[in-house]
């Protein structure tokens, strides 16, 4: 673990402002202005911090938000260093990004938080940095993290300028009415153009140019100024310790020894070991075992008080018991739950199968362990006649899916078949019989097998997203064509400066789940950025398309698609099957059908000759091995009618195409 | 039992061939001869075979060996086992080493059948194949051979060459029919890993022959040869006037065969070593090493694998079904005394389905492919193996 070396760095008790010149430990950072509070090392950190010395008015809760790679994690590292939370070394790279995949991809998947102690003009401040996941797939988590904050630092790369995710993040913060500190980062880069970026910020976000702070998080330039801005511009939380306990769960992690560790922000009251608390969502009761702050490792404290941010351990066994957005209160002292809670709804589904069925149990236990820490993944057992036993997994979005898959591979050494992603459709039923059967008129369809017939449906609905694209203007033509191809509707188009354009489109989600992002990146030479947010459902002309082999439907290849796309998709699937199914003793008709109507057809001709020419002497041993392998293969083939389809053919058709 | 001595040397490497062969500047023929003779004696003793029904000199290019070497091996065979006077003794020959005096020498040595590697009667095709002879030389060789081995000269042809059209093939075959004796082998060119031709095709310099064209060529050839009075008695072999190759037939009937020489394969029961089961045996590939082994221990057997009863039956299926007579009840019963053909394949299952579809026949004669089924044998065998493995 990245932080293992630092676990010994316990915070000693912090009581009052430390004299700047206290000699016991030199400040970790050569400070010009206000001095960070003295850190005291203790070899056995059994003592607990007393957090009562930080009244609400000395607390600032904030997040850093940024587009991928604009320097959010680097800025966090510097803030942690300057405030003495971590020792300054060259190794502090993305300290809060603990996962391998986060460091590799430069993204934050799992938010980490840290409490910083900072002395400014003689006052000791408690600055709670509430890290947010760095992608819109986690926008719900981002919004919950933001609801624990009063302000944000909006980081923009001085070279790349405003990107799609910058826009999305800004609006999340703006709508939450948070104080926004715009920071132009990477001014040390050769091509940095902070002036242009500040103009973009002014034009798009209506923030005066002189409010922007130009920094280089990498070199530490002006980072101190950011700390001062946090104290000056972000208001302290408005809440009272005298009120009854009201704590927001904004994140949770799972520890094999201690169970669920919930990250909480106190909107009122105080909390300590022994308190009996209740979850507003589940109504379950718990006794608090431990509270503390994150520095960024868990540091137990006696109590947490209103306005403070920290963690709580209370005998919760599963992460689903500490759902993000839930409110905790004291037993018998119920409070109005904090607004905005919703259960996480997966937006992208994909089948996951072990490459080799003998790996099923290993994969199962890896999935269980990984989902312990990620309650937003839904897991349902599924089986495919072609791919064997597996699961249908629900993810918040595409990146979430990729990250999950990558973690399986990296952390559990599991190689899997991931099928092309699908989205949850809905149908409004008109048939009284079906309504009775389902117990409701609106149903969600995840599996094409459950797709109700048009005759018993008044309308079908598909999920949509509002996508933001920021691109250099020379790619506009191609991008607009791409969006139209995806059935997207333009909502906005704005020049954010003379060279860059921001486009907003309403996309059907299923149009972007497969390869939209890769296509966008490749047609803009990597310059266009994309982000999206949930935009609800819209009516759609959906149909179920079957694939038939010699007239017999292949269950695992049925798909729900938009009518406009049926022909092209049907043709594509038939062609690909033709290339992957081996010739057989008879002709095979590969058809795509909607109901009884055939919309595409390919013919796989029968073998007319399949016999090895020469079979003498040396050949026979090799020949027999090959034949026996083929015989073994036969046993694994899926029979559709009399057509034998090898598992490989299914994999090649169903698998997510990442390498086009 | 049959004996298959291998002469491992060639003068030139053909572009399509991946056999175990060696192109060396000078061959110490006396030493090779001595080793072939010694190994033949040793293996005949090990197999305790009483009678040799046929001998087939393969290679390499055995026609490059001198008639004296051929004679020496045949004398050794006759000395160690019974070699009937009429036993088929075939020599594979290249058109470039088949002058009339040479052929006469082979005949005097005991060879009574010649298999000539004509491959093509088109000079451009011969060049593509890397052959060292011309079409005219091939014609000359066949004519000379027919004079000396009337009714016992076979010729080999290749089809499915990159870029070859169906018509070009049919014309070539027509020409071959005007030249040939009573036996023809037609082999579809197989692109083998490690050959120059495969590298060119896979690298894209030469076109890959389309599957349907290959099927057309095969079916065309079948029809032409049958019209010319030939019996299509094995997937790639045709004969008229009863000129079937005894040697190859015994191979497809899974009889015992003893491979002699570098890289030779054999299938026999080594009774003389106390063995009781049929073994798959391979001789050492590299000629110099092989010779050293033969000199020190009498033979250069590099690998011996005992074949289980199931494996033997699998080979019987894969080989026997290649012939028009198929697997007779008698042949099957020899390898499977307890499970009859009827019991193995007569019950509902894959074989039954293949019979109903018209690819197979199981009747009083035995199990065999239909005319249509023979061209598709490799699609039938995995099903048959599956069914057999369940018994």
Short mmCIF file of C-alpha atoms in Angstrom, two decimals, chain B residues 29-237:
data_model
loop_
_atom_site.label_atom_id
_atom_site.label_comp_id
_atom_site.label_asym_id
_atom_site.label_seq_id
_atom_site.Cartn_x
_atom_site.Cartn_y
_atom_site.Cartn_z
CA UNK B 29 26.78 -43.41 -49.26
CA UNK B 30 28.65 -46.47 -48.08
CA UNK B 31 28.11 -45.44 -44.47
CA UNK B 32 24.43 -44.60 -44.98
CA UNK B 33 23.92 -47.89 -46.80
CA UNK B 34 25.55 -49.84 -44.01
CA UNK B 35 23.35 -48.12 -41.44
CA UNK B 36 20.14 -48.64 -43.41
CA UNK B 37 21.01 -52.30 -43.73
CA UNK B 38 21.87 -52.65 -40.08
CA UNK B 39 18.80 -50.83 -38.82
CA UNK B 40 16.53 -52.83 -41.13
CA UNK B 41 17.98 -56.04 -39.69
CA UNK B 42 17.68 -54.86 -36.11
CA UNK B 43 14.10 -53.67 -36.43
CA UNK B 44 12.99 -56.77 -38.30
CA UNK B 45 14.40 -58.80 -35.45
CA UNK B 46 12.69 -56.62 -32.85
CA UNK B 47 9.35 -56.87 -34.63
CA UNK B 48 9.76 -60.61 -35.23
CA UNK B 49 7.95 -60.06 -38.50
CA UNK B 50 7.98 -63.21 -40.59
CA UNK B 51 7.03 -61.84 -43.94
CA UNK B 52 7.37 -58.47 -45.64
CA UNK B 53 4.58 -57.82 -48.10
CA UNK B 54 5.91 -54.58 -49.55
CA UNK B 55 8.82 -52.19 -49.41
CA UNK B 56 8.57 -48.48 -50.14
CA UNK B 57 11.70 -46.38 -50.52
CA UNK B 58 10.79 -42.83 -49.53
CA UNK B 59 12.65 -39.73 -48.62
CA UNK B 60 14.18 -37.29 -49.28
CA UNK B 61 14.90 -38.36 -52.81
CA UNK B 62 15.62 -42.11 -52.77
CA UNK B 63 16.25 -42.12 -56.52
CA UNK B 64 19.47 -40.24 -55.67
CA UNK B 65 20.75 -43.35 -53.92
CA UNK B 66 22.63 -45.77 -56.08
CA UNK B 67 20.93 -49.00 -57.15
CA UNK B 68 23.54 -50.81 -55.10
CA UNK B 69 22.19 -49.26 -51.91
CA UNK B 70 18.65 -50.23 -52.80
CA UNK B 71 19.83 -53.74 -53.53
CA UNK B 72 21.70 -53.95 -50.24
CA UNK B 73 18.64 -53.00 -48.24
CA UNK B 74 16.43 -55.45 -50.11
CA UNK B 75 18.97 -58.21 -49.57
CA UNK B 76 19.00 -57.43 -45.87
CA UNK B 77 15.21 -57.64 -45.75
CA UNK B 78 15.19 -60.90 -47.61
CA UNK B 79 17.80 -62.21 -45.25
CA UNK B 80 15.94 -61.28 -42.09
CA UNK B 81 12.39 -62.09 -43.16
CA UNK B 82 10.50 -63.64 -45.97
CA UNK B 83 10.22 -61.28 -48.96
CA UNK B 84 7.96 -62.96 -51.52
CA UNK B 85 9.05 -62.75 -55.14
CA UNK B 86 6.06 -60.69 -56.22
CA UNK B 87 6.16 -58.32 -53.26
CA UNK B 88 5.64 -54.69 -54.26
CA UNK B 89 8.89 -52.75 -54.07
CA UNK B 90 8.33 -49.06 -54.82
CA UNK B 91 10.91 -46.34 -55.25
CA UNK B 92 10.03 -42.68 -55.14
CA UNK B 93 11.82 -40.96 -57.99
CA UNK B 94 12.44 -37.44 -59.12
CA UNK B 95 12.35 -36.75 -62.85
CA UNK B 96 15.87 -35.37 -62.57
CA UNK B 97 17.40 -38.64 -61.42
CA UNK B 98 15.62 -41.14 -63.62
CA UNK B 99 17.71 -41.74 -66.68
CA UNK B 100 16.94 -45.04 -68.36
CA UNK B 101 20.20 -46.72 -67.29
CA UNK B 102 19.61 -45.65 -63.72
CA UNK B 103 16.07 -46.94 -63.76
CA UNK B 104 17.30 -50.17 -65.22
CA UNK B 105 19.74 -50.38 -62.36
CA UNK B 106 16.92 -49.94 -59.84
CA UNK B 107 14.93 -52.61 -61.58
CA UNK B 108 17.88 -54.96 -61.43
CA UNK B 109 18.21 -54.19 -57.73
CA UNK B 110 14.68 -55.43 -57.12
CA UNK B 111 12.48 -52.37 -57.52
CA UNK B 112 9.30 -53.25 -59.39
CA UNK B 113 7.21 -50.10 -59.03
CA UNK B 114 8.10 -46.45 -59.55
CA UNK B 115 6.38 -43.39 -58.12
CA UNK B 116 7.50 -40.31 -60.01
CA UNK B 117 7.23 -36.85 -58.49
CA UNK B 118 6.05 -35.03 -61.59
CA UNK B 119 4.04 -32.47 -59.52
CA UNK B 120 3.15 -30.38 -62.57
CA UNK B 121 3.50 -30.35 -66.31
CA UNK B 122 3.84 -26.56 -66.45
CA UNK B 123 7.30 -25.01 -66.26
CA UNK B 124 6.10 -21.87 -64.45
CA UNK B 125 4.38 -23.96 -61.81
CA UNK B 126 7.43 -26.18 -61.44
CA UNK B 127 9.52 -23.10 -60.85
CA UNK B 128 7.11 -21.82 -58.22
CA UNK B 129 7.37 -25.19 -56.49
CA UNK B 130 11.14 -25.00 -56.56
CA UNK B 131 11.49 -28.22 -58.53
CA UNK B 132 14.75 -28.80 -60.36
CA UNK B 133 13.20 -30.38 -63.44
CA UNK B 134 11.21 -29.07 -66.38
CA UNK B 135 7.91 -30.37 -67.69
CA UNK B 136 9.72 -31.92 -70.66
CA UNK B 137 12.09 -33.75 -68.32
CA UNK B 138 9.13 -35.01 -66.35
CA UNK B 139 7.52 -36.37 -69.50
CA UNK B 140 10.77 -38.04 -70.45
CA UNK B 141 11.07 -39.61 -67.03
CA UNK B 142 7.55 -40.99 -67.08
CA UNK B 143 8.02 -42.43 -70.55
CA UNK B 144 11.28 -44.05 -69.59
CA UNK B 145 9.72 -45.44 -66.43
CA UNK B 146 6.71 -46.86 -68.26
CA UNK B 147 9.06 -48.69 -70.60
CA UNK B 148 10.82 -50.36 -67.71
CA UNK B 149 7.89 -50.68 -65.26
CA UNK B 150 4.86 -51.10 -67.49
CA UNK B 151 1.61 -50.92 -65.51
CA UNK B 152 3.61 -50.12 -62.37
CA UNK B 153 4.50 -46.51 -62.79
CA UNK B 154 2.68 -43.93 -60.71
CA UNK B 155 2.88 -40.20 -60.95
CA UNK B 156 2.28 -37.50 -58.35
CA UNK B 157 0.63 -34.19 -59.17
CA UNK B 158 -0.01 -31.14 -57.00
CA UNK B 159 -3.00 -28.83 -57.25
CA UNK B 160 -4.15 -25.71 -55.49
CA UNK B 161 -0.98 -23.78 -56.24
CA UNK B 162 -1.14 -20.04 -55.46
CA UNK B 163 -2.64 -18.34 -58.50
CA UNK B 164 -3.58 -21.60 -60.25
CA UNK B 165 -6.98 -21.49 -61.93
CA UNK B 166 -9.42 -24.33 -62.18
CA UNK B 167 -8.96 -24.42 -65.94
CA UNK B 168 -5.19 -24.47 -65.71
CA UNK B 169 -5.47 -27.40 -63.35
CA UNK B 170 -7.90 -29.25 -65.56
CA UNK B 171 -5.59 -28.75 -68.56
CA UNK B 172 -2.61 -29.95 -66.58
CA UNK B 173 -4.53 -33.01 -65.47
CA UNK B 174 -5.66 -33.67 -69.02
CA UNK B 175 -2.03 -33.61 -70.12
CA UNK B 176 -1.09 -35.93 -67.27
CA UNK B 177 -3.82 -38.36 -68.31
CA UNK B 178 -2.22 -38.53 -71.74
CA UNK B 179 1.10 -39.37 -70.17
CA UNK B 180 0.30 -41.56 -67.23
CA UNK B 181 0.21 -45.26 -66.61
CA UNK B 182 -2.39 -46.84 -64.32
CA UNK B 183 -1.82 -45.02 -61.04
CA UNK B 184 -2.02 -41.32 -60.17
CA UNK B 185 -1.76 -39.50 -56.84
CA UNK B 186 -3.23 -36.00 -56.69
CA UNK B 187 -2.30 -33.95 -53.69
CA UNK B 188 -3.76 -30.61 -52.75
CA UNK B 189 -0.84 -28.37 -51.91
CA UNK B 190 -0.64 -27.94 -48.16
CA UNK B 191 1.12 -24.84 -46.97
CA UNK B 192 3.48 -26.02 -44.28
CA UNK B 193 5.01 -23.91 -41.58
CA UNK B 194 8.63 -23.12 -42.29
CA UNK B 195 8.49 -23.49 -46.06
CA UNK B 196 9.37 -20.72 -48.50
CA UNK B 197 6.04 -20.99 -50.29
CA UNK B 198 3.99 -20.68 -47.09
CA UNK B 199 6.01 -17.63 -46.10
CA UNK B 200 5.22 -15.99 -49.43
CA UNK B 201 1.51 -16.76 -49.20
CA UNK B 202 1.14 -15.77 -45.56
CA UNK B 203 3.27 -12.70 -46.21
CA UNK B 204 0.90 -11.66 -48.96
CA UNK B 205 3.29 -11.91 -51.93
CA UNK B 206 1.33 -14.84 -53.32
CA UNK B 207 -2.45 -15.26 -53.29
CA UNK B 208 -4.17 -17.74 -50.97
CA UNK B 209 -6.16 -20.21 -53.04
CA UNK B 210 -9.84 -19.81 -52.06
CA UNK B 211 -11.51 -22.80 -50.40
CA UNK B 212 -14.21 -23.07 -52.99
CA UNK B 213 -11.70 -23.12 -55.82
CA UNK B 214 -9.80 -25.92 -54.12
CA UNK B 215 -13.01 -27.88 -53.79
CA UNK B 216 -13.76 -27.27 -57.47
CA UNK B 217 -10.33 -28.50 -58.47
CA UNK B 218 -10.67 -31.63 -56.40
CA UNK B 219 -14.13 -32.47 -57.62
CA UNK B 220 -13.15 -31.74 -61.21
CA UNK B 221 -10.18 -34.06 -60.93
CA UNK B 222 -12.26 -36.83 -59.41
CA UNK B 223 -14.74 -36.60 -62.23
CA UNK B 224 -12.05 -36.55 -64.94
CA UNK B 225 -10.18 -39.51 -63.53
CA UNK B 226 -13.25 -41.62 -63.01
CA UNK B 227 -14.26 -40.82 -66.61
CA UNK B 228 -10.81 -42.05 -67.67
CA UNK B 229 -11.47 -45.39 -66.01
CA UNK B 230 -9.70 -44.82 -62.70
CA UNK B 231 -10.97 -46.06 -59.35
CA UNK B 232 -10.80 -43.41 -56.65
CA UNK B 233 -9.55 -45.82 -54.02
CA UNK B 234 -8.19 -43.31 -51.49
CA UNK B 235 -8.65 -39.59 -50.85
CA UNK B 236 -5.67 -38.67 -53.06
CA UNK B 237 -5.07 -41.88 -54.98
#
